[in-house]
PDB file of C-alpha atoms in Angstrom:
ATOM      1  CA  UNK A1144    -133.971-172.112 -26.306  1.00 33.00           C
ATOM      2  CA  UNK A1145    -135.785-175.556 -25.681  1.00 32.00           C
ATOM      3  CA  UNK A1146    -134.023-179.161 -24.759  1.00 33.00           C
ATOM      4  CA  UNK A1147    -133.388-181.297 -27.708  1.00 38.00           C
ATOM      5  CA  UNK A1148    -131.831-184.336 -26.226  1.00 36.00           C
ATOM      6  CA  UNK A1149    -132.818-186.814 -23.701  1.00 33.00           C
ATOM      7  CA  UNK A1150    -129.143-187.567 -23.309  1.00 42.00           C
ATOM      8  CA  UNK A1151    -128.237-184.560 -21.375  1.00 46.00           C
ATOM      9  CA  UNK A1152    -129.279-181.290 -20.692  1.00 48.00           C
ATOM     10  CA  UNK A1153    -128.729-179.078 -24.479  1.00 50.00           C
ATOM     11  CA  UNK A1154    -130.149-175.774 -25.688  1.00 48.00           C
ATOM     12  CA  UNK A1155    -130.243-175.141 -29.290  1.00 43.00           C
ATOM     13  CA  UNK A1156    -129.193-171.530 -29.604  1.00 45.00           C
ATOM     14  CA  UNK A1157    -129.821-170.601 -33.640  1.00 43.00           C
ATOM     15  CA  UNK A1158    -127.779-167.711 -34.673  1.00 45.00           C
ATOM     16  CA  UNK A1159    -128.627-165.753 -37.923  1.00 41.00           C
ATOM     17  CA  UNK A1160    -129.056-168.439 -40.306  1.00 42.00           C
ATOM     18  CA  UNK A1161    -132.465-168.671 -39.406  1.00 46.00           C
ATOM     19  CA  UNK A1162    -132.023-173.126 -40.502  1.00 48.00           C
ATOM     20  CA  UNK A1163    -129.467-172.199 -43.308  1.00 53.00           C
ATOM     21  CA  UNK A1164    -126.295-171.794 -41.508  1.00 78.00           C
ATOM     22  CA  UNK A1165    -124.092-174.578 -40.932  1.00 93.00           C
ATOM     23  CA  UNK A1166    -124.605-176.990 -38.222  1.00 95.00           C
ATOM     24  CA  UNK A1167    -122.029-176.369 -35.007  1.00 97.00           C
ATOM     25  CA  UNK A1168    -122.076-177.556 -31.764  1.00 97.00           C
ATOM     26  CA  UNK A1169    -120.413-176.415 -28.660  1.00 97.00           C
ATOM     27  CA  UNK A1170    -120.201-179.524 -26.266  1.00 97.00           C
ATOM     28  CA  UNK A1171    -119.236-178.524 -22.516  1.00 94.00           C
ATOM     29  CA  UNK A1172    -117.641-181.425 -20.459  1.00 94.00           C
ATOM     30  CA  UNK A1173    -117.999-181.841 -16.542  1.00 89.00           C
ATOM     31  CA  UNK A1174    -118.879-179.080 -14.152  1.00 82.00           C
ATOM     32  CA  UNK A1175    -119.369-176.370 -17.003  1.00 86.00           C
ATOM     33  CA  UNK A1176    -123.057-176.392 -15.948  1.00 80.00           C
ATOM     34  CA  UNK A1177    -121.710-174.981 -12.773  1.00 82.00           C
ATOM     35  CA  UNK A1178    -120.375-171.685 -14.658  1.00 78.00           C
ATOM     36  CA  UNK A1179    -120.828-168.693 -12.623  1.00 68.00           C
ATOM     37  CA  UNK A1180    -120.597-169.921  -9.351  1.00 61.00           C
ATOM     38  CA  UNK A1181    -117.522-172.602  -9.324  1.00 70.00           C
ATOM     39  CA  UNK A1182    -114.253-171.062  -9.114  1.00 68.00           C
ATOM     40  CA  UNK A1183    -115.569-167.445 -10.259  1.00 63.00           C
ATOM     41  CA  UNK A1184    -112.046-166.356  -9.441  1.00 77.00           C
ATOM     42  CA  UNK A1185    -109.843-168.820 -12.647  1.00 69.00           C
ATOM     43  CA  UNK A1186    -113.848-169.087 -14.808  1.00 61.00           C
ATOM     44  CA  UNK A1187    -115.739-166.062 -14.344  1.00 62.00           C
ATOM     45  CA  UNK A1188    -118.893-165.182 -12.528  1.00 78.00           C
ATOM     46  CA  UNK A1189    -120.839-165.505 -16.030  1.00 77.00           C
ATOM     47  CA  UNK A1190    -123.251-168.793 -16.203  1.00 82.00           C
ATOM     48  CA  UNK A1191    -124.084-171.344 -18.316  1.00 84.00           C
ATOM     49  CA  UNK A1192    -127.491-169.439 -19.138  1.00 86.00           C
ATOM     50  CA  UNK A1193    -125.276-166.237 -20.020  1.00 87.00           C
ATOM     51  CA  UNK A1194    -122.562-168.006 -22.061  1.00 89.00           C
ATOM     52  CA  UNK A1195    -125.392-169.649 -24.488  1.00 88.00           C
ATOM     53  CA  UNK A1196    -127.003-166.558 -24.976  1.00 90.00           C
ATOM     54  CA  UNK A1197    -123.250-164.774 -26.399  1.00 92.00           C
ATOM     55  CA  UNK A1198    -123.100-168.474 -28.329  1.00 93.00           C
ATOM     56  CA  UNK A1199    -126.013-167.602 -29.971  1.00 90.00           C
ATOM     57  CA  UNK A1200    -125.321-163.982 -30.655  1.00 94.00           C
ATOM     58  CA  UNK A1201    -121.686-164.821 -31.585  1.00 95.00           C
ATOM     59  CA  UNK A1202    -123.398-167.484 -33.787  1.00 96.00           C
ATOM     60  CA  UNK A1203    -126.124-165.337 -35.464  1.00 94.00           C
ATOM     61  CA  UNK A1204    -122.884-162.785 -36.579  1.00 96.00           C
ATOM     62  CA  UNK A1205    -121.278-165.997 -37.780  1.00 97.00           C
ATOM     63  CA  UNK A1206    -124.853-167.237 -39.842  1.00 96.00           C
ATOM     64  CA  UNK A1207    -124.083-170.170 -37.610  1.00 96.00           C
ATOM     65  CA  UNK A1208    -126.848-172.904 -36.448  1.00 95.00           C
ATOM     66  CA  UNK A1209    -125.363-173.313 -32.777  1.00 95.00           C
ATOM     67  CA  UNK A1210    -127.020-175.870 -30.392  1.00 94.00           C
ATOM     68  CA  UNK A1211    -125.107-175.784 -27.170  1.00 94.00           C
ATOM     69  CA  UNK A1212    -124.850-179.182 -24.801  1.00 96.00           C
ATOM     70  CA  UNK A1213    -123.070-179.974 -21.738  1.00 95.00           C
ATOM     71  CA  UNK A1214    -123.047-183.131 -19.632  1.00 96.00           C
ATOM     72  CA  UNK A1215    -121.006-184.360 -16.578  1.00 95.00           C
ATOM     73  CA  UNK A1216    -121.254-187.656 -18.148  1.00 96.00           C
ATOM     74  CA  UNK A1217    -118.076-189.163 -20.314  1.00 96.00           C
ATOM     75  CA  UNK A1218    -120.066-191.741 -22.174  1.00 97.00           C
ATOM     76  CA  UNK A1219    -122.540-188.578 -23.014  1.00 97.00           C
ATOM     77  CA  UNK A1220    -120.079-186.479 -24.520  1.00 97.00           C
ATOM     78  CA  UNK A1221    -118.042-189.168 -26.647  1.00 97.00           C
ATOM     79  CA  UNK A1222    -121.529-190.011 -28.280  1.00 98.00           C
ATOM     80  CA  UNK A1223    -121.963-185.912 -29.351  1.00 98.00           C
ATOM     81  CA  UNK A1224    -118.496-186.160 -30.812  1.00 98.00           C
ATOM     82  CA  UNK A1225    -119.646-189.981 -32.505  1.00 98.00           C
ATOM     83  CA  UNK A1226    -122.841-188.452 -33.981  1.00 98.00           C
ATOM     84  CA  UNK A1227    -121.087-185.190 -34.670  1.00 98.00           C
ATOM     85  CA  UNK A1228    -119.060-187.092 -36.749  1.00 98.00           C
ATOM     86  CA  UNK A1229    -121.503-189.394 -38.506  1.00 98.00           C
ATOM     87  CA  UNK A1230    -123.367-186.240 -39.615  1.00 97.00           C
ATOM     88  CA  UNK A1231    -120.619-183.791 -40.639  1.00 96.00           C
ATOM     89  CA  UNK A1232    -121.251-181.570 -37.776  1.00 97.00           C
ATOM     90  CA  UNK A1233    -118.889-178.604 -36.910  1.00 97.00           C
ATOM     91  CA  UNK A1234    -117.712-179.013 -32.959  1.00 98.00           C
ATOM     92  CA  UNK A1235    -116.189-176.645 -30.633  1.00 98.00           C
ATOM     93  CA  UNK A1236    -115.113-178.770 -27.581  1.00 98.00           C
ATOM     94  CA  UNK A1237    -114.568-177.851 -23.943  1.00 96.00           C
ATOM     95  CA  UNK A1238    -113.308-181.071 -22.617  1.00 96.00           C
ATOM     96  CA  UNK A1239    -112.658-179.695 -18.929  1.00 89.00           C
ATOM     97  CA  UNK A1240    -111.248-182.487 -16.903  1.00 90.00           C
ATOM     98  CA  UNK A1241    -111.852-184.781 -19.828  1.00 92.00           C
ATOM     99  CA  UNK A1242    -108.684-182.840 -21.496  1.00 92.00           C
ATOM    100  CA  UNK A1243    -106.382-184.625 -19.046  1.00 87.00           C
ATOM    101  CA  UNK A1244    -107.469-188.076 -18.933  1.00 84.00           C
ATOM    102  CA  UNK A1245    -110.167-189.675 -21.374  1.00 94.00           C
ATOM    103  CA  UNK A1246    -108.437-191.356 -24.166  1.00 95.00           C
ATOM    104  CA  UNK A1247    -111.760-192.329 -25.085  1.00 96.00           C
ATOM    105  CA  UNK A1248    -112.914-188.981 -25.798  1.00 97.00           C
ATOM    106  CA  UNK A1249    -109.515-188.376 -27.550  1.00 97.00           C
ATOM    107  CA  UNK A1250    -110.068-191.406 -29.891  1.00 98.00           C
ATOM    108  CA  UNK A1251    -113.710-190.124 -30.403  1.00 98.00           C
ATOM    109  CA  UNK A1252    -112.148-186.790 -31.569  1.00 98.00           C
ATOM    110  CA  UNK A1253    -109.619-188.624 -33.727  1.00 98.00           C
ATOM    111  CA  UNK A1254    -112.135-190.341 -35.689  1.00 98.00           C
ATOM    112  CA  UNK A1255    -113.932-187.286 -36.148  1.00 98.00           C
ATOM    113  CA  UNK A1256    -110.863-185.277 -37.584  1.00 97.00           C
ATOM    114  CA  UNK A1257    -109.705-188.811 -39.431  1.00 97.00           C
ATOM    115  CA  UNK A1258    -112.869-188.222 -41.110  1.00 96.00           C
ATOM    116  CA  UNK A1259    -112.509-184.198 -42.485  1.00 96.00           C
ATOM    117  CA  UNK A1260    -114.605-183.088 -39.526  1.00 97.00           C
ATOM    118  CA  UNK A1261    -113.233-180.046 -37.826  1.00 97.00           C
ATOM    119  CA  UNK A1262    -113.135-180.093 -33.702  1.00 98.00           C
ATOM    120  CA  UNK A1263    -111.679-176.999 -31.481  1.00 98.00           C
ATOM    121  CA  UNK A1264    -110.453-177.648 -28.412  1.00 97.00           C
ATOM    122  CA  UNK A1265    -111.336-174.871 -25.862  1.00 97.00           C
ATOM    123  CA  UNK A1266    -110.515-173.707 -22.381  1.00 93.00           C
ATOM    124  CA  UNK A1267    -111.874-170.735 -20.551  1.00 90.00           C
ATOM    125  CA  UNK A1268    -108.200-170.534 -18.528  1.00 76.00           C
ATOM    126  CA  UNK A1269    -104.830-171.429 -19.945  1.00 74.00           C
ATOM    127  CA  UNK A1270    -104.370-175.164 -18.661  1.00 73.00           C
ATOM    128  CA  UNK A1271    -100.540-174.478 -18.875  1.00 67.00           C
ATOM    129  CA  UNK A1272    -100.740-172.005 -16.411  1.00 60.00           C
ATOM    130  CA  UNK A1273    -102.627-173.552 -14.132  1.00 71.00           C
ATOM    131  CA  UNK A1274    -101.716-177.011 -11.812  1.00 68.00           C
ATOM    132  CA  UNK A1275     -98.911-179.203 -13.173  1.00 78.00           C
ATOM    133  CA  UNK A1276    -101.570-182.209 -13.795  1.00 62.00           C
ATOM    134  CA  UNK A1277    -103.392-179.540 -16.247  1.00 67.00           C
ATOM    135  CA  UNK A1278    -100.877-178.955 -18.665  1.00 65.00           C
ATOM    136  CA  UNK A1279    -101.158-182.530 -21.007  1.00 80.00           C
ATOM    137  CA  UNK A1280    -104.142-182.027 -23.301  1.00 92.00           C
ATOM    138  CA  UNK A1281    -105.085-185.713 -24.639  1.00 94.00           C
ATOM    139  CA  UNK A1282    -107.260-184.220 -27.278  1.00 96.00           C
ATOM    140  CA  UNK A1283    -105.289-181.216 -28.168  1.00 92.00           C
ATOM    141  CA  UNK A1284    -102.972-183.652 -30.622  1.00 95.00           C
ATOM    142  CA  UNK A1285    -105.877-184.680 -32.660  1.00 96.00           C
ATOM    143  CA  UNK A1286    -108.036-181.191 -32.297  1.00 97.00           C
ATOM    144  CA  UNK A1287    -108.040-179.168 -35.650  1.00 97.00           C
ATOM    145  CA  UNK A1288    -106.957-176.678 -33.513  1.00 96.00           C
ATOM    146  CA  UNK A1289    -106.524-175.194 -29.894  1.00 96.00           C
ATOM    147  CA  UNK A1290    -108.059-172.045 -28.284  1.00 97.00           C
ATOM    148  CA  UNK A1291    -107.216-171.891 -24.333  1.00 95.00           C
ATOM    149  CA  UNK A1292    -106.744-168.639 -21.726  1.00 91.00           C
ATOM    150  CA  UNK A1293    -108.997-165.885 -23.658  1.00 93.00           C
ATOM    151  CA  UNK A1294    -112.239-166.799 -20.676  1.00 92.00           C
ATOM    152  CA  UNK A1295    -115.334-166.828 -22.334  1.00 93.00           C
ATOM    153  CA  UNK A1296    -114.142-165.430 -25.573  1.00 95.00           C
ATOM    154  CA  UNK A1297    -112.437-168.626 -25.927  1.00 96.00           C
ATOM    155  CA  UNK A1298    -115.574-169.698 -27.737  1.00 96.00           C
ATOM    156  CA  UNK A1299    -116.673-166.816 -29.855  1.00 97.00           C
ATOM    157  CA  UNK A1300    -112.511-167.206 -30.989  1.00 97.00           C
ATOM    158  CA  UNK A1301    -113.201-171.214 -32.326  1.00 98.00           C
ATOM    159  CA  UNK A1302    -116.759-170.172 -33.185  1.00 98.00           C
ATOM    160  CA  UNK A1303    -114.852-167.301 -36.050  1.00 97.00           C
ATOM    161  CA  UNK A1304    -112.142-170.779 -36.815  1.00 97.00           C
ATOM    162  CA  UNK A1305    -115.230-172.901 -37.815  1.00 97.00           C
ATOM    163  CA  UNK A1306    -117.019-170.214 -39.910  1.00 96.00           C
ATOM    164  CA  UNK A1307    -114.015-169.647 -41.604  1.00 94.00           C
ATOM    165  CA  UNK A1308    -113.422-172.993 -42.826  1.00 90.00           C
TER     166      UNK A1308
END
């Protein structure tokens, strides 16, 4: 796994395709980097090391090309979802706190689904069960589709939507 972006910390995980899978990308928003050791109790005590190396199993079974990314920064992840776009790229999308609030991230995800790209929304806990402020998704309306409360297998869930489409 090496870095292969300047604009935030990324780690391209290839699965099984070996370069002739399809493109996806699993973008983390804010405090994902902190996996394993914030909130262990509602995210798991798994980190963000851990959970790209099941992305790029659960990719390799797929014949996926996964390159995983993750930034704190809002301006950061809206640009993924722009170039994602631009270049036909398959997204799986943990908006974290983004999910609540970022209509700019929400219109980024619009134009990418406007477009025929296909985006899922993911969340390691069920936002609806959680704090009242937690249960309006911004980007779940214009997400292909929604995976929230399975923990980590939320992922290797909207990995299997993406391979099947």
């Amino acid at each position: 796994m090496n870095d292969e972006t300047t604009a935030g910390p990324a780690l391209r995980v290839v699965g099984g395709g070996r370069g002739a899978g399809r493109t996806v990308w699993v973008v983390n928003g804010p405090n994902l980097g902190r996996l394993g050791s914030r909130e262990p109790d509602i995210y798991g005590r798994v980190d963000a090391e851990e959970l790209a190396r099941r992305v790029a199993a659960w990719g390799g079974e797929l014949g996926l090309d996964v390159t995983l990314k993750q930034s704190d920064d809002e301006a950061t992840v809206m640009g993924w979802i722009h170039e994602a776009a631009d270049r036909g790229i398959g997204v799986v999308l943990n908006p974290a706190a983004f999910t609540h609030y970022s209509y700019g991230l929400r219109d980024a995800v619009a134009d990418l689904t406007a477009r025929g790209g296909v985006l899922v929304e993911i969340h390691i806990s069920n936002p609806s069960s959680r704090e009242t402020f937690r249960h309006t998704s911004v980007i779940s309306g214009v997400a292909t589709g929604t995976i929230a409360g399975f923990g980590l297998d939320s992922y290797r869930l909207a990995l299997s939507a993406l391979a099947a489409r």
